[in-house]
mmCIF file of C-alpha atoms and ligand atoms in Angstrom:
data_model
loop_
_atom_site.group_PDB
_atom_site.id
_atom_site.type_symbol
_atom_site.label_atom_id
_atom_site.label_comp_id
_atom_site.label_asym_id
_atom_site.label_seq_id
_atom_site.Cartn_x
_atom_site.Cartn_y
_atom_site.Cartn_z
ATOM 1 C CA MET A 1 77.785 107.687 137.880
ATOM 2 C CA ASN A 2 75.899 105.132 135.853
ATOM 3 C CA THR A 3 78.204 102.098 135.960
ATOM 4 C CA SER A 4 75.342 99.903 134.843
ATOM 5 C CA HIS A 5 75.576 101.507 131.388
ATOM 6 C CA SER A 6 77.466 98.809 129.490
ATOM 7 C CA LYS A 7 79.194 101.175 127.066
ATOM 8 C CA GLY A 8 79.947 103.997 129.535
ATOM 9 C CA PRO A 9 78.850 107.633 129.231
ATOM 10 C CA LEU A 10 78.974 109.149 125.760
ATOM 11 C CA VAL A 11 81.004 112.359 125.365
ATOM 12 C CA VAL A 12 80.380 114.053 122.003
ATOM 13 C CA VAL A 13 82.950 116.396 120.412
ATOM 14 C CA LEU A 14 81.061 118.655 117.994
ATOM 15 C CA ASP A 15 83.840 120.345 116.025
ATOM 16 C CA GLU A 16 86.668 118.693 114.162
ATOM 17 C CA GLY A 17 90.219 119.948 114.032
ATOM 18 C CA TYR A 18 92.278 118.271 116.718
ATOM 19 C CA GLY A 19 92.785 115.117 114.649
ATOM 20 C CA ASP A 20 91.853 112.666 117.378
ATOM 21 C CA THR A 21 90.258 112.502 120.821
ATOM 22 C CA LYS A 22 93.155 110.800 122.649
ATOM 23 C CA ILE A 23 93.728 113.556 125.197
ATOM 24 C CA GLU A 24 90.038 113.768 126.125
ATOM 25 C CA GLN A 25 89.784 109.983 126.193
ATOM 26 C CA ALA A 26 92.790 109.703 128.516
ATOM 27 C CA VAL A 27 91.273 112.184 130.992
ATOM 28 C CA LEU A 28 87.859 110.499 130.929
ATOM 29 C CA GLN A 29 88.858 106.837 130.800
ATOM 30 C CA ALA A 30 88.443 106.518 134.589
ATOM 31 C CA TYR A 31 84.709 107.030 133.995
ATOM 32 C CA GLY A 32 84.531 104.476 131.200
ATOM 33 C CA ALA A 33 83.590 107.310 128.844
ATOM 34 C CA ARG A 34 83.421 106.928 125.082
ATOM 35 C CA VAL A 35 84.625 110.141 123.455
ATOM 36 C CA VAL A 36 83.245 110.410 119.934
ATOM 37 C CA GLU A 37 83.961 113.149 117.380
ATOM 38 C CA ARG A 38 80.866 114.180 115.417
ATOM 39 C CA PRO A 39 81.851 117.228 113.329
ATOM 40 C CA CYS A 40 78.833 119.452 112.734
ATOM 41 C CA HIS A 41 80.459 122.270 110.706
ATOM 42 C CA GLY A 42 78.441 124.890 112.553
ATOM 43 C CA ASP A 43 75.131 123.405 111.377
ATOM 44 C CA ALA A 44 72.450 123.599 114.099
ATOM 45 C CA ALA A 45 70.408 120.691 112.727
ATOM 46 C CA GLU A 46 73.516 118.481 112.652
ATOM 47 C CA VAL A 47 74.311 119.482 116.245
ATOM 48 C CA ARG A 48 70.828 118.499 117.360
ATOM 49 C CA ARG A 49 71.268 115.047 115.859
ATOM 50 C CA ALA A 50 74.869 114.636 117.036
ATOM 51 C CA VAL A 51 74.177 115.245 120.733
ATOM 52 C CA ALA A 52 71.527 112.526 121.077
ATOM 53 C CA GLY A 53 72.518 110.262 123.927
ATOM 54 C CA ALA A 54 75.355 112.502 125.129
ATOM 55 C CA ALA A 55 76.281 112.564 128.817
ATOM 56 C CA ALA A 56 78.552 115.515 128.040
ATOM 57 C CA VAL A 57 79.383 117.704 125.050
ATOM 58 C CA LEU A 58 82.614 119.408 123.988
ATOM 59 C CA VAL A 59 82.202 122.265 121.541
ATOM 60 C CA ARG A 60 84.127 125.084 119.876
ATOM 61 C CA GLU A 61 82.018 127.137 117.455
ATOM 62 C CA SER A 62 79.015 124.975 116.594
ATOM 63 C CA PRO A 63 75.701 126.332 117.945
ATOM 64 C CA VAL A 64 74.322 124.445 120.930
ATOM 65 C CA ASN A 65 70.867 126.002 121.031
ATOM 66 C CA ALA A 66 67.735 125.130 123.016
ATOM 67 C CA GLU A 67 66.591 122.591 120.396
ATOM 68 C CA ALA A 68 69.914 120.748 120.678
ATOM 69 C CA ILE A 69 69.849 120.875 124.473
ATOM 70 C CA ALA A 70 66.289 119.521 124.495
ATOM 71 C CA ASN A 71 67.650 116.559 122.518
ATOM 72 C CA MET A 72 70.188 115.600 125.188
ATOM 73 C CA PRO A 73 68.095 114.655 128.224
ATOM 74 C CA ASP A 74 70.967 112.751 129.851
ATOM 75 C CA CYS A 75 73.530 115.506 129.450
ATOM 76 C CA ASN A 76 75.415 116.835 132.493
ATOM 77 C CA ALA A 77 77.876 119.316 131.017
ATOM 78 C CA ILE A 78 78.592 121.345 127.899
ATOM 79 C CA VAL A 79 82.189 122.552 127.797
ATOM 80 C CA ARG A 80 83.546 125.140 125.387
ATOM 81 C CA TYR A 81 87.070 124.563 124.069
ATOM 82 C CA GLY A 82 88.122 128.185 124.680
ATOM 83 C CA VAL A 83 86.536 131.278 126.161
ATOM 84 C CA GLY A 84 83.459 132.551 124.264
ATOM 85 C CA VAL A 85 80.209 130.768 125.174
ATOM 86 C CA ASP A 86 77.836 132.860 123.040
ATOM 87 C CA ASN A 87 77.115 129.808 120.865
ATOM 88 C CA ILE A 88 75.616 127.919 123.818
ATOM 89 C CA ASP A 89 72.140 128.608 125.255
ATOM 90 C CA ARG A 90 73.398 128.861 128.828
ATOM 91 C CA THR A 91 70.060 129.791 130.380
ATOM 92 C CA PHE A 92 68.220 126.897 128.811
ATOM 93 C CA ALA A 93 71.056 124.554 129.817
ATOM 94 C CA ALA A 94 70.773 125.825 133.407
ATOM 95 C CA SER A 95 67.026 125.205 133.374
ATOM 96 C CA ARG A 96 67.849 121.578 132.556
ATOM 97 C CA GLY A 97 70.542 121.347 135.236
ATOM 98 C CA ILE A 98 73.314 121.162 132.633
ATOM 99 C CA TYR A 99 76.576 122.838 133.558
ATOM 100 C CA VAL A 100 78.147 125.086 130.923
ATOM 101 C CA ALA A 101 81.857 125.668 131.405
ATOM 102 C CA ASN A 102 84.706 127.212 129.437
ATOM 103 C CA VAL A 103 88.508 127.202 129.499
ATOM 104 C CA PRO A 104 89.708 130.779 129.990
ATOM 105 C CA ASP A 105 93.306 130.034 130.939
ATOM 106 C CA TYR A 106 94.997 127.891 128.324
ATOM 107 C CA GLY A 107 97.198 130.308 126.329
ATOM 108 C CA VAL A 108 98.485 132.804 128.885
ATOM 109 C CA GLU A 109 102.168 132.181 128.119
ATOM 110 C CA GLU A 110 101.510 132.267 124.384
ATOM 111 C CA VAL A 111 99.488 135.514 124.287
ATOM 112 C CA SER A 112 101.954 137.325 126.536
ATOM 113 C CA ASP A 113 104.838 136.055 124.360
ATOM 114 C CA HIS A 114 102.935 137.165 121.277
ATOM 115 C CA ALA A 115 102.413 140.666 122.673
ATOM 116 C CA LEU A 116 106.145 140.877 123.276
ATOM 117 C CA ALA A 117 106.872 139.500 119.807
ATOM 118 C CA LEU A 118 104.703 142.224 118.260
ATOM 119 C CA LEU A 119 106.338 144.834 120.471
ATOM 120 C CA PHE A 120 109.837 143.814 119.355
ATOM 121 C CA ALA A 121 108.751 143.577 115.731
ATOM 122 C CA VAL A 122 107.311 147.110 115.788
ATOM 123 C CA ALA A 123 110.024 148.729 117.924
ATOM 124 C CA ARG A 124 112.877 147.128 115.960
ATOM 125 C CA ARG A 125 111.010 147.421 112.631
ATOM 126 C CA VAL A 126 111.690 143.738 112.031
ATOM 127 C CA VAL A 127 109.135 143.273 109.255
ATOM 128 C CA SER A 128 109.964 146.381 107.212
ATOM 129 C CA ARG A 129 113.718 145.712 107.532
ATOM 130 C CA ASP A 130 113.233 142.108 106.484
ATOM 131 C CA ARG A 131 111.359 143.275 103.381
ATOM 132 C CA ALA A 132 113.922 145.973 102.624
ATOM 133 C CA VAL A 133 116.886 143.595 102.858
ATOM 134 C CA ARG A 134 115.152 141.087 100.602
ATOM 135 C CA ASP A 135 114.675 143.951 98.124
ATOM 136 C CA GLY A 136 118.425 144.639 98.130
ATOM 137 C CA ALA A 137 118.611 147.471 100.675
ATOM 138 C CA TRP A 138 121.391 147.534 103.271
ATOM 139 C CA ASN A 139 122.610 149.718 106.092
ATOM 140 C CA ILE A 140 119.677 152.133 106.011
ATOM 141 C CA ALA A 141 119.435 152.425 109.784
ATOM 142 C CA ARG A 142 118.543 156.086 110.235
ATOM 143 C CA SER A 143 116.100 156.222 107.379
ATOM 144 C CA GLU A 144 113.640 154.644 109.792
ATOM 145 C CA PRO A 145 114.412 155.903 113.312
ATOM 146 C CA MET A 146 114.023 153.531 116.248
ATOM 147 C CA HIS A 147 113.999 154.123 119.999
ATOM 148 C CA ARG A 148 115.420 152.247 122.971
ATOM 149 C CA LEU A 149 112.966 150.227 125.040
ATOM 150 C CA ALA A 150 115.037 150.108 128.248
ATOM 151 C CA GLY A 151 114.374 153.015 130.579
ATOM 152 C CA GLY A 152 110.944 153.714 129.111
ATOM 153 C CA THR A 153 107.453 153.372 130.544
ATOM 154 C CA VAL A 154 105.143 150.477 129.806
ATOM 155 C CA GLY A 155 101.368 150.872 130.166
ATOM 156 C CA LEU A 156 99.026 147.912 130.574
ATOM 157 C CA ILE A 157 95.272 148.192 130.124
ATOM 158 C CA GLY A 158 93.961 145.144 131.994
ATOM 159 C CA TYR A 159 96.064 143.257 134.495
ATOM 160 C CA GLY A 160 94.625 139.739 134.728
ATOM 161 C CA ARG A 161 96.349 136.502 133.752
ATOM 162 C CA ILE A 162 97.858 137.758 130.481
ATOM 163 C CA GLY A 163 98.606 141.324 131.601
ATOM 164 C CA HIS A 164 100.431 139.944 134.620
ATOM 165 C CA ALA A 165 102.402 137.435 132.516
ATOM 166 C CA PHE A 166 103.319 140.221 130.082
ATOM 167 C CA HIS A 167 104.541 142.342 132.982
ATOM 168 C CA ARG A 168 106.622 139.458 134.387
ATOM 169 C CA LYS A 169 108.363 139.038 131.020
ATOM 170 C CA ALA A 170 108.644 142.735 130.153
ATOM 171 C CA ARG A 171 110.500 143.414 133.409
ATOM 172 C CA ALA A 172 113.583 141.901 131.785
ATOM 173 C CA LEU A 173 113.570 144.712 129.197
ATOM 174 C CA GLY A 174 114.480 147.295 131.819
ATOM 175 C CA TYR A 175 111.435 149.528 131.762
ATOM 176 C CA SER A 176 111.700 152.186 134.458
ATOM 177 C CA ARG A 177 107.938 152.376 135.176
ATOM 178 C CA THR A 178 104.900 150.163 134.710
ATOM 179 C CA LEU A 179 101.535 151.918 134.615
ATOM 180 C CA VAL A 180 98.379 149.838 134.872
ATOM 181 C CA HIS A 181 94.758 150.719 134.274
ATOM 182 C CA ASP A 182 92.461 148.030 135.639
ATOM 183 C CA PRO A 183 89.281 149.241 137.394
ATOM 184 C CA TYR A 184 88.891 145.932 139.242
ATOM 185 C CA LEU A 185 92.283 146.027 140.968
ATOM 186 C CA ARG A 186 92.089 147.397 144.508
ATOM 187 C CA GLU A 187 95.790 147.350 145.380
ATOM 188 C CA PRO A 188 98.620 148.016 142.946
ATOM 189 C CA PRO A 189 100.599 144.817 142.324
ATOM 190 C CA GLU A 190 104.288 144.989 143.144
ATOM 191 C CA GLY A 191 106.217 147.285 140.836
ATOM 192 C CA VAL A 192 103.086 148.808 139.324
ATOM 193 C CA GLU A 193 101.427 152.254 139.481
ATOM 194 C CA LEU A 194 97.646 152.171 139.127
ATOM 195 C CA VAL A 195 96.537 155.084 136.937
ATOM 196 C CA ASP A 196 93.599 156.235 134.831
ATOM 197 C CA VAL A 197 93.589 155.588 131.095
ATOM 198 C CA ASP A 198 94.291 159.208 130.132
ATOM 199 C CA LEU A 199 97.443 159.389 132.228
ATOM 200 C CA LEU A 200 98.569 156.019 130.902
ATOM 201 C CA CYS A 201 98.092 157.251 127.322
ATOM 202 C CA ARG A 202 100.047 160.445 128.047
ATOM 203 C CA GLN A 203 103.026 158.799 129.735
ATOM 204 C CA ALA A 204 103.499 155.282 128.346
ATOM 205 C CA ASP A 205 105.963 154.483 125.571
ATOM 206 C CA VAL A 206 104.311 151.109 125.047
ATOM 207 C CA ILE A 207 100.593 150.526 125.591
ATOM 208 C CA SER A 208 99.580 146.868 125.660
ATOM 209 C CA LEU A 209 95.910 145.905 125.889
ATOM 210 C CA HIS A 210 94.884 142.935 128.062
ATOM 211 C CA ALA A 211 91.283 143.754 129.001
ATOM 212 C CA PRO A 212 88.152 141.933 127.823
ATOM 213 C CA LEU A 213 85.826 143.618 125.348
ATOM 214 C CA THR A 214 82.787 144.882 127.257
ATOM 215 C CA GLU A 215 80.427 147.840 126.929
ATOM 216 C CA SER A 216 82.755 149.868 129.165
ATOM 217 C CA SER A 217 85.979 148.881 127.399
ATOM 218 C CA ARG A 218 84.784 149.266 123.775
ATOM 219 C CA HIS A 219 86.997 151.879 122.071
ATOM 220 C CA ILE A 220 88.842 152.466 125.337
ATOM 221 C CA LEU A 221 91.505 153.802 122.973
ATOM 222 C CA ASP A 222 89.435 156.332 121.037
ATOM 223 C CA GLU A 223 90.508 159.330 118.971
ATOM 224 C CA GLU A 224 90.866 161.561 122.014
ATOM 225 C CA ARG A 225 93.042 159.147 123.960
ATOM 226 C CA ILE A 226 95.157 158.314 120.935
ATOM 227 C CA SER A 227 95.739 162.066 120.547
ATOM 228 C CA LEU A 228 97.220 162.125 124.075
ATOM 229 C CA MET A 229 99.917 159.567 123.208
ATOM 230 C CA LYS A 230 103.584 160.344 122.729
ATOM 231 C CA PRO A 231 104.853 160.472 119.149
ATOM 232 C CA THR A 232 107.080 157.519 120.083
ATOM 233 C CA ALA A 233 104.188 155.453 121.489
ATOM 234 C CA ILE A 234 103.653 151.874 120.385
ATOM 235 C CA VAL A 235 100.211 150.258 120.761
ATOM 236 C CA ILE A 236 100.007 146.468 121.096
ATOM 237 C CA ASN A 237 96.640 144.721 120.921
ATOM 238 C CA THR A 238 96.408 140.978 121.511
ATOM 239 C CA SER A 239 93.081 141.282 123.316
ATOM 240 C CA ARG A 240 90.088 142.260 121.175
ATOM 241 C CA GLY A 241 89.909 144.549 118.138
ATOM 242 C CA GLY A 242 86.927 146.464 119.540
ATOM 243 C CA LEU A 243 89.075 147.959 122.303
ATOM 244 C CA ILE A 244 90.491 150.424 119.756
ATOM 245 C CA ASP A 245 88.803 152.848 117.386
ATOM 246 C CA THR A 246 90.509 151.445 114.292
ATOM 247 C CA THR A 247 89.851 154.504 112.121
ATOM 248 C CA ALA A 248 91.421 156.813 114.695
ATOM 249 C CA LEU A 249 94.374 154.455 115.124
ATOM 250 C CA GLN A 250 94.883 154.224 111.389
ATOM 251 C CA ARG A 251 94.910 158.038 111.100
ATOM 252 C CA ALA A 252 97.441 158.372 113.923
ATOM 253 C CA LEU A 253 99.697 155.729 112.401
ATOM 254 C CA SER A 254 99.557 156.970 108.818
ATOM 255 C CA SER A 255 100.253 160.572 109.833
ATOM 256 C CA GLY A 256 103.122 159.498 112.102
ATOM 257 C CA ARG A 257 101.312 160.885 115.186
ATOM 258 C CA ILE A 258 102.393 157.693 117.005
ATOM 259 C CA PHE A 259 105.292 155.363 116.275
ATOM 260 C CA GLY A 260 103.600 152.069 115.483
ATOM 261 C CA ALA A 261 101.200 149.290 116.359
ATOM 262 C CA GLY A 262 101.258 145.521 116.655
ATOM 263 C CA LEU A 263 97.844 143.935 116.198
ATOM 264 C CA ASP A 264 96.771 140.324 116.599
ATOM 265 C CA VAL A 265 93.061 141.191 116.689
ATOM 266 C CA PHE A 266 90.700 143.345 114.619
ATOM 267 C CA GLU A 267 87.276 144.882 114.965
ATOM 268 C CA GLN A 268 86.176 142.690 112.053
ATOM 269 C CA GLU A 269 87.827 139.312 111.697
ATOM 270 C CA PRO A 270 89.157 138.318 109.282
ATOM 271 C CA PRO A 271 90.002 141.894 108.286
ATOM 272 C CA GLY A 272 90.302 141.251 104.523
ATOM 273 C CA PRO A 273 93.364 141.999 102.393
ATOM 274 C CA ALA A 274 92.360 145.608 101.590
ATOM 275 C CA HIS A 275 92.363 146.770 105.215
ATOM 276 C CA PRO A 276 93.810 150.331 105.286
ATOM 277 C CA LEU A 277 96.221 149.408 108.090
ATOM 278 C CA PHE A 278 97.962 146.938 105.803
ATOM 279 C CA THR A 279 99.498 149.696 103.682
ATOM 280 C CA LEU A 280 101.443 151.058 106.672
ATOM 281 C CA SER A 281 105.022 149.984 107.344
ATOM 282 C CA ASN A 282 104.803 150.900 111.039
ATOM 283 C CA VAL A 283 102.123 148.262 111.618
ATOM 284 C CA VAL A 284 102.791 144.577 112.248
ATOM 285 C CA VAL A 285 99.835 142.214 112.190
ATOM 286 C CA SER A 286 98.981 138.595 112.874
ATOM 287 C CA ASP A 287 95.866 136.507 112.580
ATOM 288 C CA HIS A 288 94.510 136.134 116.134
ATOM 289 C CA THR A 289 97.130 133.434 116.714
ATOM 290 C CA GLY A 290 98.302 134.844 120.037
ATOM 291 C CA TRP A 291 96.792 131.921 121.926
ATOM 292 C CA TYR A 292 98.359 129.215 119.798
ATOM 293 C CA SER A 293 101.128 126.714 120.400
ATOM 294 C CA GLU A 294 100.976 122.935 120.209
ATOM 295 C CA GLU A 295 101.336 122.957 123.980
ATOM 296 C CA SER A 296 98.441 125.382 124.518
ATOM 297 C CA VAL A 297 96.199 123.223 122.320
ATOM 298 C CA ARG A 298 97.058 120.210 124.486
ATOM 299 C CA ASP A 299 96.353 122.242 127.642
ATOM 300 C CA LEU A 300 93.038 123.390 126.199
ATOM 301 C CA ARG A 301 91.900 119.862 125.406
ATOM 302 C CA ARG A 302 93.025 118.473 128.757
ATOM 303 C CA LYS A 303 91.410 121.289 130.758
ATOM 304 C CA ALA A 304 88.124 121.001 128.823
ATOM 305 C CA ALA A 305 87.976 117.251 129.479
ATOM 306 C CA GLU A 306 88.882 117.799 133.140
ATOM 307 C CA GLU A 307 85.768 119.958 133.525
ATOM 308 C CA ILE A 308 83.680 116.993 132.380
ATOM 309 C CA ALA A 309 85.601 114.715 134.743
ATOM 310 C CA ARG A 310 84.752 117.058 137.628
ATOM 311 C CA VAL A 311 81.068 116.879 136.772
ATOM 312 C CA PHE A 312 81.204 113.097 136.343
ATOM 313 C CA SER A 313 82.728 112.980 139.859
ATOM 314 C CA GLY A 314 79.812 114.978 141.271
ATOM 315 C CA ASP A 315 81.726 118.265 141.561
ATOM 316 C CA VAL A 316 80.925 121.556 139.865
ATOM 317 C CA PRO A 317 83.124 122.745 136.975
ATOM 318 C CA ARG A 318 86.003 125.065 137.881
ATOM 319 C CA ASN A 319 84.960 127.573 135.218
ATOM 320 C CA TRP A 320 81.190 127.249 135.476
ATOM 321 C CA VAL A 321 79.581 130.030 133.419
ATOM 322 C CA ASN A 322 75.803 129.435 133.761
ATOM 323 C CA ARG A 323 75.589 129.395 137.547
ATOM 324 C CA TRP A 324 72.244 128.783 139.121
ATOM 325 C CA GLU A 325 71.106 129.117 142.705
ATOM 326 C CA ARG A 326 70.480 125.553 143.776
ATOM 327 C CA GLN A 327 72.726 122.742 142.611
ATOM 328 C CA PRO A 328 70.610 120.207 140.756
ATOM 329 C CA VAL A 329 70.983 116.471 141.107
ATOM 330 C CA LEU A 330 72.971 114.790 138.364
ATOM 331 C CA ASN A 331 71.121 113.724 135.278
ATOM 332 C CA PRO A 332 70.084 110.073 135.007
ATOM 333 C CA SER A 333 73.128 108.812 133.113
ATOM 334 C CA MET A 334 75.448 109.917 135.912
ATOM 335 C CA THR A 335 73.518 108.810 138.977
HETATM 336 P P1 NAD B 1 91.586 138.021 132.693
HETATM 337 O O1 NAD B 1 90.127 137.914 132.933
HETATM 338 O O2 NAD B 1 92.511 137.176 133.510
HETATM 339 O O3 NAD B 1 92.060 139.536 132.820
HETATM 340 C C1 NAD B 1 91.361 140.614 132.272
HETATM 341 C C2 NAD B 1 91.637 141.813 133.158
HETATM 342 O O4 NAD B 1 91.042 142.948 132.544
HETATM 343 C C3 NAD B 1 91.044 141.685 134.569
HETATM 344 O O5 NAD B 1 92.041 141.935 135.540
HETATM 345 C C4 NAD B 1 89.952 142.747 134.595
HETATM 346 O O6 NAD B 1 89.819 143.345 135.871
HETATM 347 C C5 NAD B 1 90.487 143.747 133.587
HETATM 348 N N1 NAD B 1 89.462 144.624 133.046
HETATM 349 C C6 NAD B 1 88.139 144.406 132.888
HETATM 350 N N2 NAD B 1 87.551 145.496 132.348
HETATM 351 C C7 NAD B 1 88.520 146.425 132.170
HETATM 352 C C8 NAD B 1 88.529 147.742 131.654
HETATM 353 N N3 NAD B 1 87.411 148.336 131.223
HETATM 354 N N4 NAD B 1 89.718 148.391 131.607
HETATM 355 C C9 NAD B 1 90.853 147.797 132.037
HETATM 356 N N5 NAD B 1 90.893 146.557 132.555
HETATM 357 C C10 NAD B 1 89.740 145.878 132.603
HETATM 358 O O7 NAD B 1 91.779 137.718 131.140
HETATM 359 P P2 NAD B 1 93.121 137.246 130.419
HETATM 360 O O8 NAD B 1 93.180 135.760 130.414
HETATM 361 O O9 NAD B 1 94.260 138.032 130.933
HETATM 362 O O10 NAD B 1 92.788 137.679 128.909
HETATM 363 C C11 NAD B 1 92.720 139.059 128.557
HETATM 364 C C12 NAD B 1 92.106 139.179 127.176
HETATM 365 O O11 NAD B 1 92.967 138.585 126.218
HETATM 366 C C13 NAD B 1 90.788 138.400 127.000
HETATM 367 O O12 NAD B 1 89.692 139.186 127.437
HETATM 368 C C14 NAD B 1 90.750 138.144 125.536
HETATM 369 O O13 NAD B 1 90.030 139.199 124.918
HETATM 370 C C15 NAD B 1 92.198 138.208 125.102
HETATM 371 N N6 NAD B 1 92.716 136.942 124.572
HETATM 372 C C16 NAD B 1 93.263 136.945 123.330
HETATM 373 C C17 NAD B 1 93.797 135.790 122.802
HETATM 374 C C18 NAD B 1 94.472 135.781 121.454
HETATM 375 O O14 NAD B 1 94.628 134.720 120.863
HETATM 376 N N7 NAD B 1 94.900 136.926 120.949
HETATM 377 C C19 NAD B 1 93.750 134.609 123.556
HETATM 378 C C20 NAD B 1 93.203 134.643 124.827
HETATM 379 C C21 NAD B 1 92.673 135.813 125.335
#
């Protein structure tokens, strides 16, 4: 690390929103780093100017393209606050020996809680009952039938960090079976039956999605699979909107083919107030806030800064996303 640099390495934060840089500063103070917020509002030209002189960059949505990367010759790492790194030219960064890293594991407790919250809200019709009571209704239990969760079957599509956390929490509800579809699992985890998606759709009372959106998972719940579901089935999606064929889901929900759905994510975000799903009382929605709590934001900021600290120490980032064959020497500011 360049201790001869009188002011210490410059770490540039490209998007505003966290109010200060105290958490990042605290993690990086051992390296004498100066953490400076330079909000670029998604503007590529502003990013290019803002990164000049940076030894590391922290970014959320602003584009870090090849022109910007060419303007940061002393940079060692670009770290995304969050998961998606599409806004960063990873290949060009790799060609310059700049690590690109992300933080994939900051809201696991929150998203799994949120999936459960949506499940309860749909199963217990919390939102429609709340509205009805406010409108003067009372004691209308059987006008909107509900079903017991305990004793039923839960189906999880994707069993990584969040799917596993959801399973850990859902165990307390007394489900009799847990079906999992995850093509990358070799052995069934304890208490789980590994099944194909069709069987899961046929047998599960609750289907909760925890898989990433990829070419193979797009519309994994399509019209055909939705048609296999029980009339009492509840679909929960806190993962990505593109996992479900929204039109087919909307048809199944409006005709009462399935019981309900809880959705934190949409194929198009934001979905706009006229979305056809919003007219349905068996649907509960939220605004892709599954990840959020004050604690998860703190975790996110700390973990992002820790990736830079690793690089400043001469290590590779834990969640290094633009891997190259040979490890390059550190850029001049850090040697
Ligand atoms: P993870 O990588 O730990 O787990 C994903 C799992 O999905 C893995 O076990 C993988 O094997 C499995 N998988 C991959 N392709 C599959 C397929 N075609 N069918 C079934 N399973 C498949 O990820 P995670 O941290 O558990 O996050 C899961 C998803 O949650 C993310 O991909 C993201 O889309 C979403 N997410 C949403 C929010 C939110 O705010 N709502 C926040 C964070 C993450």
